[in-house]
Coordinates of C-alpha atoms in Angstrom, one line a residue:
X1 CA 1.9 14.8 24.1
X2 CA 0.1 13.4 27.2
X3 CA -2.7 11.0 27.0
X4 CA -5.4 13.1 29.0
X5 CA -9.4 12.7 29.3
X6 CA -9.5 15.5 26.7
X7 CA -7.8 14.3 23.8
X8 CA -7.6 10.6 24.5
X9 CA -10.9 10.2 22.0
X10 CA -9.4 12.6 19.6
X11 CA -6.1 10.8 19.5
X12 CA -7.8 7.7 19.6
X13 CA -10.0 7.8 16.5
X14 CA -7.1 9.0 14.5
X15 CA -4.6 6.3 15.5
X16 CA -7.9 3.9 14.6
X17 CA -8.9 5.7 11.2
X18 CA -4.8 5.5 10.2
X19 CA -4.5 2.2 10.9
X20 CA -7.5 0.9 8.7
X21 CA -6.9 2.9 5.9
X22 CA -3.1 2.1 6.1
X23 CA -3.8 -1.6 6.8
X24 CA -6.4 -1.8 3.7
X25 CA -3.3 -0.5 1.3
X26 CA -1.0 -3.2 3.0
X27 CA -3.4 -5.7 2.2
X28 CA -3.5 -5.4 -1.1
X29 CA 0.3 -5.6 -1.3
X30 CA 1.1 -9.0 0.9
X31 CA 2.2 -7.1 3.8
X32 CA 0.9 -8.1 7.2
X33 CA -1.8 -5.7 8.5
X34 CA 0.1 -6.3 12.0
X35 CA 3.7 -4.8 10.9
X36 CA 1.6 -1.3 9.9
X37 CA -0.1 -1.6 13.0
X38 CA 3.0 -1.2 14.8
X39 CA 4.6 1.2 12.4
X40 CA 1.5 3.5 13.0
X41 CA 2.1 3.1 16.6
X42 CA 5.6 3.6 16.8
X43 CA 5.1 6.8 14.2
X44 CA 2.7 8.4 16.8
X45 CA 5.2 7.6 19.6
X46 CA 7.7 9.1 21.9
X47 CA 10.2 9.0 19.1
X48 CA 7.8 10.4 16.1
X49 CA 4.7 12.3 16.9
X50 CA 5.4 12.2 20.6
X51 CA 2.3 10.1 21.8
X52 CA 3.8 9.2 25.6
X53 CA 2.7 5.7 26.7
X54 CA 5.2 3.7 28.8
X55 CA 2.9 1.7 31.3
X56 CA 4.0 -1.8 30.4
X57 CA 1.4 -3.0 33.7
X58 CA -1.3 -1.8 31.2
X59 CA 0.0 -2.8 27.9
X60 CA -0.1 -6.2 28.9
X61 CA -3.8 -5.9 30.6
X62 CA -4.8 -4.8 26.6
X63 CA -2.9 -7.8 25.7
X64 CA -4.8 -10.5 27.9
X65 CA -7.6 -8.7 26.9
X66 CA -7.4 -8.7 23.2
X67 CA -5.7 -12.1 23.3
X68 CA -8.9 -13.8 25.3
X69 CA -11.2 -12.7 22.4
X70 CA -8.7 -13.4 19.5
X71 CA -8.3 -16.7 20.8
X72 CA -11.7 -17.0 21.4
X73 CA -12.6 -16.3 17.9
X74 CA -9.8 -18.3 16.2
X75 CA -11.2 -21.6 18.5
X76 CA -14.4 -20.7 16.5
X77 CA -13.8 -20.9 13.3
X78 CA -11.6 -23.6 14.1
X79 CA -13.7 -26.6 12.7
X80 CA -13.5 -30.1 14.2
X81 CA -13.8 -32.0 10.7
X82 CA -10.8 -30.5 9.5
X83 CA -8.1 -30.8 12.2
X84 CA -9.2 -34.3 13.1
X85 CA -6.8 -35.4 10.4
X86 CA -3.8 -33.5 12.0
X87 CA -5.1 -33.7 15.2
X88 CA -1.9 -35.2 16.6
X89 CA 1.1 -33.2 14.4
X90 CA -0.7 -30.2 15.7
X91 CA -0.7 -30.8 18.9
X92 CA 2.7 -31.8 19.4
X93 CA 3.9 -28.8 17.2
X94 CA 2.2 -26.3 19.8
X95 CA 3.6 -28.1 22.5
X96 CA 7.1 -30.0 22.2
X97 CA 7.7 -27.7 19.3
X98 CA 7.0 -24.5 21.4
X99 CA 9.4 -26.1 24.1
X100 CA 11.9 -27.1 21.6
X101 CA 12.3 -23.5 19.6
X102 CA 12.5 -22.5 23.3
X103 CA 15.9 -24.5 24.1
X104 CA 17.5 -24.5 21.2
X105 CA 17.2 -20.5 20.4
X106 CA 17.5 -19.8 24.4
X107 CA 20.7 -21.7 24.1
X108 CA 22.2 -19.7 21.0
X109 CA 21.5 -16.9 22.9
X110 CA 23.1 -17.6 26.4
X111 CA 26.8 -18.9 23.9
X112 CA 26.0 -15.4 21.7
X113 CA 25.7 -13.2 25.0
X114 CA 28.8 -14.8 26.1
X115 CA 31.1 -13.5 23.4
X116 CA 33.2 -10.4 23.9
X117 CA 32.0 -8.0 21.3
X118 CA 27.9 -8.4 22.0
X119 CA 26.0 -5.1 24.2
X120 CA 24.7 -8.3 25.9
X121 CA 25.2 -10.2 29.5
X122 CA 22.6 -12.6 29.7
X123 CA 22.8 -15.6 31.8
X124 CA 21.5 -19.0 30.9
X125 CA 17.8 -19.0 32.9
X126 CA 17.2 -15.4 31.2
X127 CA 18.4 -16.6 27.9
X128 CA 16.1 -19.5 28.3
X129 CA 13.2 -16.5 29.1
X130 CA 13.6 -14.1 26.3
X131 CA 13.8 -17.4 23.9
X132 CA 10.2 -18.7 25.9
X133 CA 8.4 -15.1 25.3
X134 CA 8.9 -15.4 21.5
X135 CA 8.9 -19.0 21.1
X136 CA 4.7 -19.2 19.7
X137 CA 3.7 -18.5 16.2
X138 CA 0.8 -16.0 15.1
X139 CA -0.7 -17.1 12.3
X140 CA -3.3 -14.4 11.9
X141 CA -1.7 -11.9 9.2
X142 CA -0.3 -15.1 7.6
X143 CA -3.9 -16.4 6.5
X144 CA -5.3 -12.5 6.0
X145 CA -2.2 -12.5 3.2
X146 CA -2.7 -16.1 1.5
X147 CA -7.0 -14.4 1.6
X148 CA -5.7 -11.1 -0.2
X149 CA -3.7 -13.7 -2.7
X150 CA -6.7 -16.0 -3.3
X151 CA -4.7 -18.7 -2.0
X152 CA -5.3 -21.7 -0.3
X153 CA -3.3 -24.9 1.1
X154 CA -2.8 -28.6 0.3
X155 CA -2.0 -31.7 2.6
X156 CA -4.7 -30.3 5.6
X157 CA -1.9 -27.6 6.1
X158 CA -3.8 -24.6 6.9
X159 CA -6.0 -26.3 9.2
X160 CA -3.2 -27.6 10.6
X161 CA -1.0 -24.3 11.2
X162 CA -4.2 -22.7 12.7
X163 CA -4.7 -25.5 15.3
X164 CA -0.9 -24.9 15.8
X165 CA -0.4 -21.1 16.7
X166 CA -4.3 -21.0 18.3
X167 CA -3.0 -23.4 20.7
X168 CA 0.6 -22.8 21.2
X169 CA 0.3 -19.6 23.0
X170 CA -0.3 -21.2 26.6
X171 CA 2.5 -23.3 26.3
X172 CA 5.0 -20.1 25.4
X173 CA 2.8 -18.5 28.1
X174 CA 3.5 -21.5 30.5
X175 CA 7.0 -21.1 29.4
X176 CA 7.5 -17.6 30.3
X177 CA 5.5 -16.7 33.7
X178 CA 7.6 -21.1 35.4
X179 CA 10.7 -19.2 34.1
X180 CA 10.0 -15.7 35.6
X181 CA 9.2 -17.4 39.0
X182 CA 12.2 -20.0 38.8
X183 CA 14.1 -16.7 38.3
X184 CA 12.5 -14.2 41.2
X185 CA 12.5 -17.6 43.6
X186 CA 16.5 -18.2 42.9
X187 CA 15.6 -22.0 41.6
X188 CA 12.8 -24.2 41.3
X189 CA 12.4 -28.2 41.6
X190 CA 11.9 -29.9 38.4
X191 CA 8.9 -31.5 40.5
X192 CA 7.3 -27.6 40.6
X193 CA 7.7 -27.2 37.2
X194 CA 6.1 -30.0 35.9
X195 CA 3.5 -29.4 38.0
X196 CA 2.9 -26.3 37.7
X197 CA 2.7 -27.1 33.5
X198 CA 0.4 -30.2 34.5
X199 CA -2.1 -28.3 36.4
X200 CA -2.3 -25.5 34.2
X201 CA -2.9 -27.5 31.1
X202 CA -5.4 -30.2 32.9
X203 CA -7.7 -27.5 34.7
X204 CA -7.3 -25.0 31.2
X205 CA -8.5 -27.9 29.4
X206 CA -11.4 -29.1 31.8
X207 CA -12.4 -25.4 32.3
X208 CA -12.5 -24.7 28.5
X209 CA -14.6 -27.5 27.9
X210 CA -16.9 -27.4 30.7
X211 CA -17.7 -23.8 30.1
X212 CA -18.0 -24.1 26.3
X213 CA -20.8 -26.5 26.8
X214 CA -22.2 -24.1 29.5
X215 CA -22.0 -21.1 26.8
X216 CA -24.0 -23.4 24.7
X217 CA -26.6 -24.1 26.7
X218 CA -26.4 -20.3 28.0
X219 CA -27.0 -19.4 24.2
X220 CA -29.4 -22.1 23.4
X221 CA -31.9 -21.8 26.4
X222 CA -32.0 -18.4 27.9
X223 CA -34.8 -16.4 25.7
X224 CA -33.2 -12.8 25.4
X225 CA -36.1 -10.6 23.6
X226 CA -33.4 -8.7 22.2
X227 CA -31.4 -10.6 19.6
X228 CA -28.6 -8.2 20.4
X229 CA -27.8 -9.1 23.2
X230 CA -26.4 -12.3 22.7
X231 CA -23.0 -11.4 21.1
X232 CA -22.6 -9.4 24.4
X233 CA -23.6 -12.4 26.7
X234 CA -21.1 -14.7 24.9
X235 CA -18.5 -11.7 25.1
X236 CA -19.1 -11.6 29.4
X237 CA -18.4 -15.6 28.8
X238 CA -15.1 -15.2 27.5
X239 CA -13.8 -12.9 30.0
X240 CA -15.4 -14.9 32.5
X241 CA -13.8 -18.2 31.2
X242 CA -10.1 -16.7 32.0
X243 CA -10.7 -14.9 34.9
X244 CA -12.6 -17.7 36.2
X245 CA -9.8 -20.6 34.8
X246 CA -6.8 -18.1 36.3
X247 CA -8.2 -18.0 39.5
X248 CA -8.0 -22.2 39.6
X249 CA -4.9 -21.8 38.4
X250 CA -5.4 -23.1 34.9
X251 CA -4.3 -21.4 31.8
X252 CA -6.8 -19.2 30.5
X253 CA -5.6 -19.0 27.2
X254 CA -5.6 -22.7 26.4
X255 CA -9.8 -22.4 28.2
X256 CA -10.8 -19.5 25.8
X257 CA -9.5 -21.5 22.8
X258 CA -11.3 -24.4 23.7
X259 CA -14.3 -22.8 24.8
X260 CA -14.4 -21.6 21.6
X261 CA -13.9 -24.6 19.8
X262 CA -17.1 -26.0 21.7
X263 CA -18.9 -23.1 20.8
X264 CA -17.4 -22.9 17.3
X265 CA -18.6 -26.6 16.3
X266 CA -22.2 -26.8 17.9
X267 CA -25.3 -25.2 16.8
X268 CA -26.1 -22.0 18.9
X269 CA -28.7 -19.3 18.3
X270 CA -28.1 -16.6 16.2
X271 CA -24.7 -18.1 15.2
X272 CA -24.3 -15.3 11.8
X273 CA -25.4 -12.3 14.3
X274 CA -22.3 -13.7 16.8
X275 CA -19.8 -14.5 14.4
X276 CA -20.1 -10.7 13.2
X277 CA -20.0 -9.2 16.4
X278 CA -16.7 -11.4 17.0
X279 CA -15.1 -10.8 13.9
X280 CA -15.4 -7.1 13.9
X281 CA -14.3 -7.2 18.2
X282 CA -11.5 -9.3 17.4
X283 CA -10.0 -6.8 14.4
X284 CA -11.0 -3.7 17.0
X285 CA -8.6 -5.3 19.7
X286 CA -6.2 -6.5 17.1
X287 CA -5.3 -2.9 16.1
X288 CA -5.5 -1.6 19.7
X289 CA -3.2 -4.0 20.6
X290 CA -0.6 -3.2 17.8
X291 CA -1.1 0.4 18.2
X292 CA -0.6 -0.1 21.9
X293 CA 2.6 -2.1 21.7
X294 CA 4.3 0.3 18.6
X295 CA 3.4 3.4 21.4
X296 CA 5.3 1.4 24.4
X297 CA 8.3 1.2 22.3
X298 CA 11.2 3.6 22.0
X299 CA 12.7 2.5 18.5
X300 CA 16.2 4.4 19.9
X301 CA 16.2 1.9 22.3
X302 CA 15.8 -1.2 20.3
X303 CA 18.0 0.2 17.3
X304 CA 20.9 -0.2 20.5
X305 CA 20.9 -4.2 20.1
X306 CA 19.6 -5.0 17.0
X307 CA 22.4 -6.4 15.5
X308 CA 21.9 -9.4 18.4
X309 CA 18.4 -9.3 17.5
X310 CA 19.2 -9.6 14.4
X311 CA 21.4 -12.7 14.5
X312 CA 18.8 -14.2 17.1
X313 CA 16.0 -13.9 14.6
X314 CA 17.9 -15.1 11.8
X315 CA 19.1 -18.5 13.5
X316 CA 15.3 -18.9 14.8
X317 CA 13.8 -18.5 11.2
X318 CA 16.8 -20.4 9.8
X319 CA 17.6 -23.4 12.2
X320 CA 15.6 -23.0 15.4
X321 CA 12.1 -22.8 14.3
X322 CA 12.9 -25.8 10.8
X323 CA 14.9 -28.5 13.8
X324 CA 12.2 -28.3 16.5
X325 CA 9.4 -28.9 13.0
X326 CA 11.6 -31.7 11.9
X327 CA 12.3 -33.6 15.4
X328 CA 8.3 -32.9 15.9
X329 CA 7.4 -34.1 12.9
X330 CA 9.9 -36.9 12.8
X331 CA 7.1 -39.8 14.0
X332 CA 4.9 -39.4 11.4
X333 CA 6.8 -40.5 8.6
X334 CA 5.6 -40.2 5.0
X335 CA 2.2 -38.8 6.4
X336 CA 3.6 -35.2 6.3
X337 CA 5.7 -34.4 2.8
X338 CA 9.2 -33.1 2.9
X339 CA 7.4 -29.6 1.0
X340 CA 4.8 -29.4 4.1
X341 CA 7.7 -29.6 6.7
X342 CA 9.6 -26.9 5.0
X343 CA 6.4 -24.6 4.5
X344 CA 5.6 -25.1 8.4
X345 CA 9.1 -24.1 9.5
X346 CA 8.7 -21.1 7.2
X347 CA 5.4 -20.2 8.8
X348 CA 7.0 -19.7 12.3
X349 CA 5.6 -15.9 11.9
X350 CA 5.8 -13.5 15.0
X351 CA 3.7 -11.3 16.2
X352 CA 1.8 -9.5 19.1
X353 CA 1.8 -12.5 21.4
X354 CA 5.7 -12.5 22.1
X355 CA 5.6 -8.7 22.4
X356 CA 3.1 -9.2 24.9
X357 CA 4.5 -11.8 26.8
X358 CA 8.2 -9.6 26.9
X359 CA 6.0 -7.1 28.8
X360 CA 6.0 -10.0 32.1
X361 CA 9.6 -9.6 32.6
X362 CA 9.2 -6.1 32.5
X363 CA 6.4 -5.6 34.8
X364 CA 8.1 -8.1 37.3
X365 CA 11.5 -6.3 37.2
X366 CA 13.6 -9.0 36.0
X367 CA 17.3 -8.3 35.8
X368 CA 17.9 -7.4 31.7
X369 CA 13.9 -6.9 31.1
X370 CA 14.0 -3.8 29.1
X371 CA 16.9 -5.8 26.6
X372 CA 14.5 -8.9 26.5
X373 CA 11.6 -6.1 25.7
X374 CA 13.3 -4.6 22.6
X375 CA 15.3 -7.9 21.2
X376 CA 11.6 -9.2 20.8
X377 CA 10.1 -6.3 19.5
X378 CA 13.2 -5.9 16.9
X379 CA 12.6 -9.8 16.0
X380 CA 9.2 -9.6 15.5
X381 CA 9.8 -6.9 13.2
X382 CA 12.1 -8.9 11.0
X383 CA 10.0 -11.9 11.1
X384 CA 7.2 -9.9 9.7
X385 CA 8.8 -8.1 6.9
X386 CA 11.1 -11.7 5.8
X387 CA 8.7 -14.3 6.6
X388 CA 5.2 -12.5 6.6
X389 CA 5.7 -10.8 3.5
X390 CA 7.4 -14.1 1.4
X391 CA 4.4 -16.8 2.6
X392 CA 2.5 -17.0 -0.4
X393 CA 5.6 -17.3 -2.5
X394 CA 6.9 -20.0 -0.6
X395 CA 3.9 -22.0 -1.2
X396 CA 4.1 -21.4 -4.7
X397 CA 7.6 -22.0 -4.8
X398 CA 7.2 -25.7 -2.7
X399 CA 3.6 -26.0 -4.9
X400 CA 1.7 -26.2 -2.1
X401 CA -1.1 -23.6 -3.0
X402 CA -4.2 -23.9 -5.4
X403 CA -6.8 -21.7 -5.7
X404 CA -8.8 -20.3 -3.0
X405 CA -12.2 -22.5 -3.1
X406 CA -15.7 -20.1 -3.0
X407 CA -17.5 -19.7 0.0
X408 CA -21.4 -18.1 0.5
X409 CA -22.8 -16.5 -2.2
X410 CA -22.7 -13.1 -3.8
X411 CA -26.1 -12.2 -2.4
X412 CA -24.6 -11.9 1.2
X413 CA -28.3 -14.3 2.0
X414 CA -27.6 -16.9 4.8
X415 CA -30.3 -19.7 6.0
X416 CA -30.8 -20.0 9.9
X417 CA -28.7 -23.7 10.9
X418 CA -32.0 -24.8 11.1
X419 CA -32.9 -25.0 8.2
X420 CA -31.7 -27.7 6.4
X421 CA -31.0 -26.5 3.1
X422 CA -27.9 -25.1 0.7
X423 CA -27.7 -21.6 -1.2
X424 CA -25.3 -20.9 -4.1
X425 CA -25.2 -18.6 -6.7
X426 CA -25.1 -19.2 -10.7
X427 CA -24.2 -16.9 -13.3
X428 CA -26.2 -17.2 -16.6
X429 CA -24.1 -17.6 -19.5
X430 CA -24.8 -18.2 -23.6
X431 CA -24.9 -21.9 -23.3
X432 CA -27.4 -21.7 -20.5
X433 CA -29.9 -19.5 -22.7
X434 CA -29.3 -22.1 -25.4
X435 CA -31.3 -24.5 -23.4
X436 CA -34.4 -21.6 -23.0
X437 CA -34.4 -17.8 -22.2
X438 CA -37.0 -18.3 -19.0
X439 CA -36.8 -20.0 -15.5
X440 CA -39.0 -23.1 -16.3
X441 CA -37.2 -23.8 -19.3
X442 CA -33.8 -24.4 -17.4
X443 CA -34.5 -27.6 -16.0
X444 CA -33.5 -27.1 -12.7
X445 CA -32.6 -30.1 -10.3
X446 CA -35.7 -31.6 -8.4
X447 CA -35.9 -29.6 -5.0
X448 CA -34.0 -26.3 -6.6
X449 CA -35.7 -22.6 -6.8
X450 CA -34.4 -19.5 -7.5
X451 CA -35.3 -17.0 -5.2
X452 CA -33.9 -14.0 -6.2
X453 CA -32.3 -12.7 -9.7
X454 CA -29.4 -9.8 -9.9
X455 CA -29.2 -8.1 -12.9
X456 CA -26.5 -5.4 -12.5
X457 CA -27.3 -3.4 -9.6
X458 CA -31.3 -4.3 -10.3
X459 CA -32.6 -7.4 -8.2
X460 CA -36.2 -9.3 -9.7
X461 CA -38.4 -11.8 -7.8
X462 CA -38.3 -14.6 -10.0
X463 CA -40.8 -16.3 -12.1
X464 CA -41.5 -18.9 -14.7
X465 CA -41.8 -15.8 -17.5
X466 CA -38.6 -14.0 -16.7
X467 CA -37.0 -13.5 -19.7
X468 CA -33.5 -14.4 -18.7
X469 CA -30.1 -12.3 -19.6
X470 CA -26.5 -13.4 -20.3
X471 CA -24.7 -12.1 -16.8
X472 CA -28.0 -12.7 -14.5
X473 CA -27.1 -13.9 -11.3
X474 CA -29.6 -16.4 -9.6
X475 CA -29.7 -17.6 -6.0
X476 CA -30.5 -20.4 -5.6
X477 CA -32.0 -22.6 -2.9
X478 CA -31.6 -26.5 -2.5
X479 CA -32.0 -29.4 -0.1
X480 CA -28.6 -30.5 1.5
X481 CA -27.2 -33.5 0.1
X482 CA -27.6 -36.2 2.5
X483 CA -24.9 -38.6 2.7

């Protein structure tokens, strides 16, 4: 079957509807929503259903696209207060542990491809290449499981393996597009390399920040009479950011990331009304992006070298991904426990990124592209279903997780940033009522009110007479606490 003007909405809001429903059963089991993504895809394509789509060229256009608002987002709800701790570990993990996984698996795999009895020739540059596409994490469907789980993370870990894949992705980026042109340009000078990584990472980062505080005031200033509108303007931003930071040469992802960190940690207008415009973008892209890459796969194709695949994924989850952690981590000493190491190296999760980035070789007709295409695909795969699906018990298991701490309030209410006060909800129990059965005999905290009380599916407007139940919810409303 043909993608045509005719059926492209048809098949479309299947593949969508499919996804969602079989992504909301994963969830509940601890399976990453991004493995049943692909499955769908690769079910609907040229080896299931029949769903034709080969275009790598566009694939990756979806991917840039997809990735510039998921990074976007993550630099959002990426919180300044909490990776200033780990500010430093993080950094160097999605740097010099990006290059490191890099070397060391691109090395296993130019001494593997030399052996007699592997389907593969590959020599050591595009070793070093297929190792650089898949050497970033994707942390995404790792938090969305430790969420379903109600799990949460000690030592400033989860803060600090967000700041690690959000901003490891231009370095594996970096990585790939030096090694592509070292490759097409028979040899580069170490001097062009490093400047080419220098320039990209100084302009990304000047760009990102520059324009984040220009979103800001964008969002801030400009009086839009429809509130609407907004999410939209900051959406032309972020595709304006990359384009804009690409075209100087910079790295767009690391700009988007940052830009959204700016944006992310300041106070902008109608933050609640952009955050769920974001959120709901980012999942829509998400799942066109996995569907997208499962179509563009012939799983024929990549059953031909799995067992290389397989041995290449295995010694990156094994000893690739836990020696470049360790040597990383190595200068910080007692500051990061032997348990948090081990639960990082775990956490070396695959996902759309590398598939995305295999699609380069492909699209610039590197010798072996199409091997480098499926050997990624085939390890992302096995990273998914290995480490994906084992990450909460492994922080059991190390007793690194507690319990997932509350956020908001079961009322879905949220107070404008303006105004300078808390909400929480309280459930009334039998040694509440023993104090009094009515509002003003519960003695609430100077500067507390309840505004609204639930009772079952009924909600009251509160006053000093309500008679008061066992199971009542009340919202209440407070003045921050002012360190």
């Amino acid at each position: 079957m043909l993608f045509t003007a005719e059926n492209i909405l048809l098949v479309g809001s299947i593949l969508l509807f499919v996804s969602i429903i079989v992504g909301k059963t994963g969830y509940r089991f601890g399976v990453p929503a991004l493995l049943l993504f692909l499955v769908v895809g690769m079910l609907f394509g040229s080896d299931g259903l029949g769903l034709q789509f080969h275009n790598a060229k566009e694939a990756q256009f979806i991917g840039m696209v997809a990735l510039s608002i998921i990074l976007f987002s993550g630099g959002m709800d990426t919180k300044y207060t909490e990776i200033k701790p780990i500010l430093v570990p993080g950094i160097v993990l999605s740097t010099a542990g990006v290059l490191l996984t890099a070397l060391f698996t691109g090395l296993f795999i130019w001494w593997l491809s030399g052996m007699s009895w592997t389907n593969i020739q590959l020599p050591l540059i595009t070793s070093l290449l297929l190792a650089s596409t898949m050497s970033s994490t994707d942390s995404a469907s790792v938090f969305a499981i430790l969420r379903s789980q109600k799990m949460n993370l000690k030592h400033n870990l989860r803060p600090m393996l967000e700041l690690e894949s959000g901003s490891n992705d231009p370095m594996a980026y970096m990585l790939t597009i030096v090694l592509i042109q070292f490759i097409q340009s028979s040899g580069m000078g170490v001097g062009n390399i490093l400047g080419s990584f220098i320039i990209q990472f100084i302009v990304g980062a000047v760009a990102g920040y520059l324009l984040g505080k220009l979103a800001i005031l964008m969002l801030n200033k400009l009086n839009i009479d429809n509130q609407s509108l907004y999410p939209i303007l900051l959406l032309a931003f972020v595709f304006f950011t990359f384009s804009i930071t690409d075209l100087l040469k910079g790295n767009g992802y690391l700009a988007v990331y940052i830009a959204g960190m700016m944006v992310g940690n300041n106070k902008i207008m109608y933050r609640k009304e952009i955050y769920t415009f974001m959120d709901g973008l980012t999942w829509l892209f998400q799942i066109i992006m996995f569907l997208c890459l499962g179509l563009l796969v012939n799983p024929h194709e990549m059953l031909e070298v799995s067992v290389v695949a397989l041995l290449i994924g295995i010694f990156m989850i094994v000893i690739g991904r836990p020696l470049s952690v360790f040597l990383c981590l190595l200068p910080f000493g007692k500051k990061i426990t032997m348990k948090s190491r081990l639960f990082i190296s775990w956490v070396g999760l695959r996902g759309a990124v590398p598939i995305i980035f295999a699609t380069y070789p492909v699209v610039a007709n590197v010798p072996g592209a199409h091997s480098i295409f499926n050997i990624v695909f085939f390890i992302t795969i096995v990273s998914l279903i290995v480490q994906g699906t084992t990450v909460s018990w492994v922080a059991r298991i190390l007793g690194l997780s507690t319990p997932l701490e509350k956020t908001g309030n079961d009322f879905g209410v949220e107070l404008p940033e303006e105004i300078d006060s808390d909400l929480r909800d309280v459930t009334v129990t039998e040694e509440i009522l023993k104090k009094g059965e009515t509002l003003k005999d519960m003695n609430l905290p100077k500067g507390t009110l309840v505004m609204i009380v639930k009772r079952g599916d009924e909600y009251l407007i509160p006053n000093g007479t309500l008679k008061l139940h066992v199971g009542d919810k009340l919202l209440l409303i407070s003045e921050k606490n002012k360190e």
